[in-house]
Amino acid sequence: VGLLYAQAELRQGRWATAWGPFEHYCWGRIWEVGLEQYIPQWQGEPLDGKRILILQGGGFGDNLMFMRWFRDLKRMGAHITYACPDVMVSLLENHPWIDKLIPTHEGPETDELTEVDFFVSKNGVPEFDYFVPIMGLPLRLKATVENTERLSRLGPYIERPIVWERMDKLTNPRVGVCWAGAEKLDPRRHRSLNVEQTKRLLAVKNINWVSLQYGLDPPATNVWIPDIKNWRDTADVIAGLDLVVTVDTGVMHLAGAMGKPCWVILPALSD
């Protein structure tokens, strides 16, 4: 109920009252493991010369979307260590807003819960001045509709070179497609297209369809299937596309972060 209330406030543009319950109910448990007894949680204090540990939260798309606020932390003078999903490390290496990456991991062997290894201190010297969950950044930075729109107008914040040479030889529009989200724990599979819906989409002619789907083969033969192993591979493919068509999943947020035109297919009950 708390998360639904927060989402309703966000939809109405009342972000000032939305971010508190949004952070708590969406990812509040990430710091309830006792980290605050070792590292203070950042609540908006000056960051010039300070070392801040940012903890991943939500799904891949959430991490890509909330990364936009790293820009503000760097402008405040912070040294940023980001504990991010391991499959995103190759994408974010050498990113100008990130000084250090710590890979996290989740899977069947961790009960689908995020695990991360790091030292809170070495030889008695603290490694970090503060920590903050990534989904708590808009609350602390007082994000509003207006100032976030201004932030978006600064342009893409994830950039990749075009490396897929085969795309240069295609004459019809090059359109990436992602038709399913990966839900492990949440009953939100309705955001994915079923087989018949996917076939109807891929039946659109005069399109060079390129699969951005990880781990699933398309139910059609007119789709180019690149070798995608991680989020960097996905970004490299997106860089060479004219358009991305996707359901509500991480591919959408990556396309947005790259400034790539993107059409999103939403169910009536959308996030």
Short mmCIF file of N, CA and C in Angstrom, two decimals, residues 130-255:
data_model
loop_
_atom_site.label_atom_id
_atom_site.label_comp_id
_atom_site.label_asym_id
_atom_site.label_seq_id
_atom_site.Cartn_x
_atom_site.Cartn_y
_atom_site.Cartn_z
N TYR A 130 30.15 8.15 3.80
CA TYR A 130 28.70 7.96 3.80
C TYR A 130 28.35 6.80 2.89
N PHE A 131 27.13 6.28 3.07
CA PHE A 131 26.52 5.41 2.08
C PHE A 131 25.11 5.91 1.82
N VAL A 132 24.57 5.52 0.65
CA VAL A 132 23.20 5.90 0.30
C VAL A 132 22.67 4.87 -0.69
N PRO A 133 21.40 4.45 -0.55
CA PRO A 133 20.81 3.60 -1.59
C PRO A 133 20.53 4.44 -2.83
N ILE A 134 20.75 3.88 -4.00
CA ILE A 134 20.60 4.65 -5.23
C ILE A 134 19.18 5.21 -5.37
N MET A 135 18.17 4.47 -4.87
CA MET A 135 16.80 4.93 -5.01
C MET A 135 16.43 5.96 -3.95
N GLY A 136 17.40 6.33 -3.11
CA GLY A 136 17.19 7.41 -2.17
C GLY A 136 17.77 8.74 -2.65
N LEU A 137 18.42 8.74 -3.81
CA LEU A 137 19.05 9.97 -4.29
C LEU A 137 18.06 11.09 -4.61
N PRO A 138 16.94 10.80 -5.28
CA PRO A 138 16.03 11.92 -5.59
C PRO A 138 15.45 12.59 -4.36
N LEU A 139 15.26 11.85 -3.27
CA LEU A 139 14.77 12.47 -2.03
C LEU A 139 15.79 13.44 -1.49
N ARG A 140 17.05 13.02 -1.42
CA ARG A 140 18.10 13.84 -0.83
C ARG A 140 18.49 15.02 -1.73
N LEU A 141 18.30 14.84 -3.03
CA LEU A 141 18.64 15.91 -3.98
C LEU A 141 17.41 16.75 -4.35
N LYS A 142 16.30 16.48 -3.67
CA LYS A 142 15.08 17.28 -3.84
C LYS A 142 14.64 17.34 -5.30
N ALA A 143 14.57 16.15 -5.91
CA ALA A 143 14.20 16.07 -7.32
C ALA A 143 12.73 16.42 -7.52
N THR A 144 12.47 17.29 -8.48
CA THR A 144 11.12 17.65 -8.89
C THR A 144 10.95 17.35 -10.37
N VAL A 145 9.72 17.42 -10.85
CA VAL A 145 9.48 17.24 -12.28
C VAL A 145 10.32 18.23 -13.08
N GLU A 146 10.33 19.48 -12.63
CA GLU A 146 10.99 20.54 -13.39
C GLU A 146 12.51 20.37 -13.42
N ASN A 147 13.13 20.16 -12.25
CA ASN A 147 14.60 20.08 -12.29
C ASN A 147 15.08 18.76 -12.90
N THR A 148 14.26 17.72 -12.88
CA THR A 148 14.65 16.47 -13.53
C THR A 148 14.52 16.60 -15.05
N GLU A 149 13.52 17.35 -15.52
CA GLU A 149 13.43 17.61 -16.96
C GLU A 149 14.63 18.41 -17.43
N ARG A 150 15.07 19.38 -16.63
CA ARG A 150 16.26 20.14 -17.00
C ARG A 150 17.49 19.23 -17.05
N LEU A 151 17.57 18.30 -16.11
CA LEU A 151 18.67 17.35 -16.08
C LEU A 151 18.66 16.49 -17.35
N SER A 152 17.47 16.07 -17.77
CA SER A 152 17.36 15.25 -18.97
C SER A 152 17.82 15.98 -20.21
N ARG A 153 17.62 17.29 -20.24
CA ARG A 153 18.00 18.07 -21.43
C ARG A 153 19.51 18.22 -21.57
N LEU A 154 20.26 17.80 -20.56
CA LEU A 154 21.72 17.84 -20.66
C LEU A 154 22.25 16.77 -21.59
N GLY A 155 21.39 15.83 -21.98
CA GLY A 155 21.79 14.85 -22.97
C GLY A 155 22.09 13.48 -22.38
N PRO A 156 22.52 12.54 -23.25
CA PRO A 156 22.77 11.17 -22.81
C PRO A 156 23.86 11.11 -21.73
N TYR A 157 23.74 10.14 -20.85
CA TYR A 157 24.78 9.96 -19.84
C TYR A 157 25.43 8.57 -19.91
N ILE A 158 25.02 7.77 -20.89
CA ILE A 158 25.73 6.54 -21.21
C ILE A 158 25.98 6.55 -22.72
N GLU A 159 27.23 6.47 -23.12
CA GLU A 159 27.57 6.54 -24.53
C GLU A 159 28.44 5.34 -24.91
N ARG A 160 28.15 4.79 -26.09
CA ARG A 160 28.91 3.67 -26.62
C ARG A 160 29.19 3.91 -28.10
N PRO A 161 30.34 3.48 -28.59
CA PRO A 161 30.62 3.60 -30.03
C PRO A 161 29.81 2.59 -30.82
N ILE A 162 29.56 2.89 -32.09
CA ILE A 162 28.86 1.94 -32.96
C ILE A 162 29.89 0.91 -33.45
N VAL A 163 29.71 -0.33 -33.02
CA VAL A 163 30.71 -1.36 -33.35
C VAL A 163 30.12 -2.49 -34.20
N TRP A 164 28.80 -2.46 -34.41
CA TRP A 164 28.17 -3.54 -35.17
C TRP A 164 28.19 -3.17 -36.65
N GLU A 165 29.26 -3.57 -37.35
CA GLU A 165 29.49 -3.16 -38.73
C GLU A 165 28.38 -3.61 -39.67
N ARG A 166 27.79 -4.76 -39.36
CA ARG A 166 26.75 -5.28 -40.23
C ARG A 166 25.59 -4.29 -40.38
N MET A 167 25.35 -3.48 -39.35
CA MET A 167 24.23 -2.55 -39.40
C MET A 167 24.42 -1.47 -40.46
N ASP A 168 25.64 -1.14 -40.78
CA ASP A 168 25.90 -0.10 -41.77
C ASP A 168 25.40 -0.49 -43.15
N LYS A 169 25.24 -1.78 -43.40
CA LYS A 169 24.85 -2.26 -44.71
C LYS A 169 23.33 -2.42 -44.85
N LEU A 170 22.60 -2.15 -43.78
CA LEU A 170 21.15 -2.30 -43.81
C LEU A 170 20.50 -1.02 -44.32
N THR A 171 19.53 -1.16 -45.22
CA THR A 171 18.88 0.02 -45.80
C THR A 171 17.58 0.38 -45.09
N ASN A 172 16.78 -0.61 -44.72
CA ASN A 172 15.55 -0.34 -43.98
C ASN A 172 15.88 0.09 -42.55
N PRO A 173 14.94 0.74 -41.86
CA PRO A 173 15.20 1.16 -40.47
C PRO A 173 15.65 0.00 -39.59
N ARG A 174 16.63 0.27 -38.78
CA ARG A 174 17.18 -0.73 -37.86
C ARG A 174 16.50 -0.55 -36.51
N VAL A 175 15.64 -1.48 -36.16
CA VAL A 175 14.80 -1.34 -34.97
C VAL A 175 15.08 -2.48 -34.00
N GLY A 176 15.56 -2.13 -32.81
CA GLY A 176 15.76 -3.12 -31.77
C GLY A 176 14.45 -3.43 -31.09
N VAL A 177 14.26 -4.69 -30.71
CA VAL A 177 13.00 -5.10 -30.09
C VAL A 177 13.28 -5.95 -28.85
N CYS A 178 12.55 -5.65 -27.79
CA CYS A 178 12.59 -6.44 -26.55
C CYS A 178 11.14 -6.67 -26.13
N TRP A 179 10.71 -7.91 -26.11
CA TRP A 179 9.29 -8.21 -25.93
C TRP A 179 8.95 -8.81 -24.55
N ALA A 180 9.95 -9.00 -23.69
CA ALA A 180 9.65 -9.62 -22.40
C ALA A 180 10.57 -9.08 -21.32
N GLY A 181 10.02 -8.89 -20.14
CA GLY A 181 10.81 -8.55 -18.97
C GLY A 181 11.08 -9.79 -18.15
N ALA A 182 12.16 -9.79 -17.42
CA ALA A 182 12.54 -10.95 -16.61
C ALA A 182 12.05 -10.73 -15.18
N GLU A 183 10.99 -11.43 -14.80
CA GLU A 183 10.47 -11.32 -13.44
C GLU A 183 10.79 -12.60 -12.68
N LYS A 184 11.59 -12.45 -11.63
CA LYS A 184 11.92 -13.61 -10.81
C LYS A 184 11.02 -13.70 -9.57
N LEU A 185 10.71 -12.54 -8.99
CA LEU A 185 10.02 -12.53 -7.70
C LEU A 185 8.65 -11.85 -7.78
N ASP A 186 8.45 -10.94 -8.72
CA ASP A 186 7.25 -10.12 -8.72
C ASP A 186 6.23 -10.64 -9.73
N PRO A 187 4.95 -10.61 -9.38
CA PRO A 187 3.90 -11.09 -10.30
C PRO A 187 3.50 -10.02 -11.31
N ARG A 188 4.47 -9.54 -12.11
CA ARG A 188 4.19 -8.48 -13.07
C ARG A 188 4.47 -8.94 -14.50
N ARG A 189 4.26 -10.22 -14.76
CA ARG A 189 4.57 -10.74 -16.09
C ARG A 189 3.66 -10.17 -17.16
N HIS A 190 2.57 -9.52 -16.75
CA HIS A 190 1.67 -8.95 -17.73
C HIS A 190 2.33 -7.83 -18.54
N ARG A 191 3.48 -7.34 -18.09
CA ARG A 191 4.15 -6.30 -18.87
C ARG A 191 4.81 -6.88 -20.12
N SER A 192 5.01 -8.21 -20.16
CA SER A 192 5.62 -8.85 -21.32
C SER A 192 4.57 -9.17 -22.38
N LEU A 193 5.00 -9.21 -23.64
CA LEU A 193 4.12 -9.64 -24.71
C LEU A 193 4.06 -11.16 -24.74
N ASN A 194 2.89 -11.70 -25.10
CA ASN A 194 2.83 -13.14 -25.31
C ASN A 194 3.31 -13.46 -26.72
N VAL A 195 3.34 -14.73 -27.06
CA VAL A 195 3.90 -15.15 -28.35
C VAL A 195 3.13 -14.54 -29.52
N GLU A 196 1.81 -14.55 -29.45
CA GLU A 196 1.01 -14.02 -30.55
C GLU A 196 1.20 -12.52 -30.70
N GLN A 197 1.26 -11.80 -29.60
CA GLN A 197 1.48 -10.36 -29.66
C GLN A 197 2.85 -10.05 -30.27
N THR A 198 3.85 -10.84 -29.89
CA THR A 198 5.20 -10.64 -30.43
C THR A 198 5.23 -10.90 -31.93
N LYS A 199 4.54 -11.94 -32.37
CA LYS A 199 4.49 -12.24 -33.80
C LYS A 199 3.83 -11.11 -34.58
N ARG A 200 2.77 -10.53 -34.03
CA ARG A 200 2.10 -9.41 -34.70
C ARG A 200 3.03 -8.22 -34.85
N LEU A 201 3.82 -7.96 -33.81
CA LEU A 201 4.77 -6.85 -33.87
C LEU A 201 5.83 -7.11 -34.93
N LEU A 202 6.40 -8.30 -34.92
CA LEU A 202 7.49 -8.61 -35.85
C LEU A 202 7.01 -8.81 -37.28
N ALA A 203 5.69 -8.85 -37.48
CA ALA A 203 5.15 -8.97 -38.83
C ALA A 203 5.16 -7.65 -39.58
N VAL A 204 5.45 -6.55 -38.89
CA VAL A 204 5.54 -5.25 -39.56
C VAL A 204 6.68 -5.31 -40.58
N LYS A 205 6.38 -4.95 -41.81
CA LYS A 205 7.34 -5.14 -42.90
C LYS A 205 8.25 -3.92 -43.07
N ASN A 206 9.27 -4.11 -43.90
CA ASN A 206 10.25 -3.07 -44.24
C ASN A 206 11.00 -2.57 -43.02
N ILE A 207 11.23 -3.49 -42.08
CA ILE A 207 11.98 -3.19 -40.86
C ILE A 207 13.09 -4.22 -40.72
N ASN A 208 14.27 -3.78 -40.38
CA ASN A 208 15.34 -4.70 -39.99
C ASN A 208 15.25 -4.88 -38.48
N TRP A 209 14.56 -5.94 -38.05
CA TRP A 209 14.39 -6.19 -36.63
C TRP A 209 15.68 -6.76 -36.03
N VAL A 210 16.05 -6.23 -34.88
CA VAL A 210 17.25 -6.68 -34.17
C VAL A 210 16.85 -7.04 -32.74
N SER A 211 17.12 -8.25 -32.32
CA SER A 211 16.70 -8.68 -31.00
C SER A 211 17.58 -8.06 -29.91
N LEU A 212 16.93 -7.46 -28.93
CA LEU A 212 17.62 -6.99 -27.72
C LEU A 212 17.23 -7.85 -26.52
N GLN A 213 16.60 -8.96 -26.80
CA GLN A 213 16.09 -9.85 -25.75
C GLN A 213 17.21 -10.77 -25.28
N TYR A 214 17.37 -10.87 -23.98
CA TYR A 214 18.43 -11.73 -23.43
C TYR A 214 17.82 -13.07 -23.02
N GLY A 215 18.36 -14.15 -23.59
CA GLY A 215 17.97 -15.48 -23.16
C GLY A 215 16.73 -16.04 -23.80
N LEU A 216 16.11 -15.32 -24.75
CA LEU A 216 14.92 -15.81 -25.44
C LEU A 216 15.09 -15.63 -26.95
N ASP A 217 14.69 -16.65 -27.71
CA ASP A 217 14.71 -16.54 -29.17
C ASP A 217 13.38 -15.97 -29.65
N PRO A 218 13.40 -15.13 -30.67
CA PRO A 218 12.15 -14.54 -31.17
C PRO A 218 11.29 -15.59 -31.86
N PRO A 219 9.95 -15.43 -31.78
CA PRO A 219 9.05 -16.38 -32.44
C PRO A 219 8.86 -16.03 -33.91
N ALA A 220 9.93 -15.65 -34.59
CA ALA A 220 9.90 -15.30 -36.00
C ALA A 220 11.31 -15.43 -36.54
N THR A 221 11.43 -15.57 -37.86
CA THR A 221 12.74 -15.81 -38.47
C THR A 221 13.35 -14.54 -39.06
N ASN A 222 12.60 -13.44 -39.07
CA ASN A 222 13.09 -12.20 -39.71
C ASN A 222 13.76 -11.27 -38.71
N VAL A 223 14.40 -11.84 -37.69
CA VAL A 223 15.02 -11.04 -36.64
C VAL A 223 16.49 -11.41 -36.54
N TRP A 224 17.33 -10.41 -36.60
CA TRP A 224 18.76 -10.63 -36.39
C TRP A 224 19.00 -10.79 -34.89
N ILE A 225 19.75 -11.83 -34.52
CA ILE A 225 20.01 -12.13 -33.11
C ILE A 225 21.50 -11.92 -32.83
N PRO A 226 21.89 -10.76 -32.31
CA PRO A 226 23.31 -10.54 -31.97
C PRO A 226 23.68 -11.32 -30.72
N ASP A 227 24.96 -11.49 -30.51
CA ASP A 227 25.47 -12.22 -29.35
C ASP A 227 25.53 -11.25 -28.15
N ILE A 228 24.53 -11.28 -27.30
CA ILE A 228 24.46 -10.38 -26.15
C ILE A 228 24.73 -11.18 -24.88
N LYS A 229 25.79 -10.81 -24.18
CA LYS A 229 26.16 -11.51 -22.95
C LYS A 229 25.97 -10.64 -21.71
N ASN A 230 25.96 -9.32 -21.90
CA ASN A 230 25.85 -8.43 -20.75
C ASN A 230 25.28 -7.09 -21.22
N TRP A 231 25.20 -6.13 -20.31
CA TRP A 231 24.60 -4.84 -20.65
C TRP A 231 25.48 -4.01 -21.58
N ARG A 232 26.77 -4.22 -21.57
CA ARG A 232 27.62 -3.51 -22.52
C ARG A 232 27.32 -3.96 -23.95
N ASP A 233 27.14 -5.27 -24.14
CA ASP A 233 26.78 -5.77 -25.46
C ASP A 233 25.45 -5.16 -25.91
N THR A 234 24.49 -5.11 -24.98
CA THR A 234 23.19 -4.53 -25.32
C THR A 234 23.35 -3.08 -25.76
N ALA A 235 24.15 -2.32 -25.01
CA ALA A 235 24.37 -0.91 -25.35
C ALA A 235 25.06 -0.76 -26.70
N ASP A 236 26.00 -1.65 -27.00
CA ASP A 236 26.70 -1.57 -28.28
C ASP A 236 25.73 -1.80 -29.44
N VAL A 237 24.78 -2.70 -29.26
CA VAL A 237 23.79 -2.92 -30.31
C VAL A 237 22.88 -1.70 -30.43
N ILE A 238 22.40 -1.19 -29.31
CA ILE A 238 21.50 -0.02 -29.32
C ILE A 238 22.15 1.16 -30.02
N ALA A 239 23.46 1.33 -29.83
CA ALA A 239 24.17 2.47 -30.43
C ALA A 239 24.01 2.52 -31.94
N GLY A 240 23.85 1.36 -32.58
CA GLY A 240 23.75 1.32 -34.03
C GLY A 240 22.34 1.28 -34.57
N LEU A 241 21.33 1.45 -33.70
CA LEU A 241 19.94 1.36 -34.12
C LEU A 241 19.36 2.73 -34.46
N ASP A 242 18.26 2.70 -35.20
CA ASP A 242 17.49 3.92 -35.45
C ASP A 242 16.41 4.11 -34.39
N LEU A 243 15.94 3.01 -33.81
CA LEU A 243 14.82 3.05 -32.88
C LEU A 243 14.84 1.80 -32.02
N VAL A 244 14.34 1.93 -30.80
CA VAL A 244 14.14 0.78 -29.92
C VAL A 244 12.66 0.68 -29.61
N VAL A 245 12.10 -0.53 -29.75
CA VAL A 245 10.72 -0.82 -29.36
C VAL A 245 10.78 -1.87 -28.27
N THR A 246 10.24 -1.56 -27.10
CA THR A 246 10.43 -2.46 -25.96
C THR A 246 9.26 -2.39 -25.00
N VAL A 247 9.10 -3.46 -24.23
CA VAL A 247 8.19 -3.42 -23.10
C VAL A 247 8.90 -2.71 -21.94
N ASP A 248 8.19 -2.57 -20.83
CA ASP A 248 8.72 -1.86 -19.67
C ASP A 248 9.76 -2.72 -18.96
N THR A 249 11.02 -2.54 -19.35
CA THR A 249 12.11 -3.31 -18.75
C THR A 249 13.40 -2.52 -18.90
N GLY A 250 14.52 -3.08 -18.44
CA GLY A 250 15.77 -2.34 -18.40
C GLY A 250 16.23 -1.81 -19.73
N VAL A 251 15.89 -2.47 -20.83
CA VAL A 251 16.27 -2.01 -22.17
C VAL A 251 15.72 -0.61 -22.42
N MET A 252 14.50 -0.35 -21.93
CA MET A 252 13.91 0.97 -22.08
C MET A 252 14.77 2.04 -21.41
N HIS A 253 15.20 1.78 -20.19
CA HIS A 253 15.98 2.77 -19.44
C HIS A 253 17.37 2.94 -20.04
N LEU A 254 17.95 1.88 -20.57
CA LEU A 254 19.26 2.01 -21.21
C LEU A 254 19.13 2.85 -22.47
N ALA A 255 18.10 2.62 -23.27
CA ALA A 255 17.88 3.43 -24.47
C ALA A 255 17.72 4.90 -24.09
#
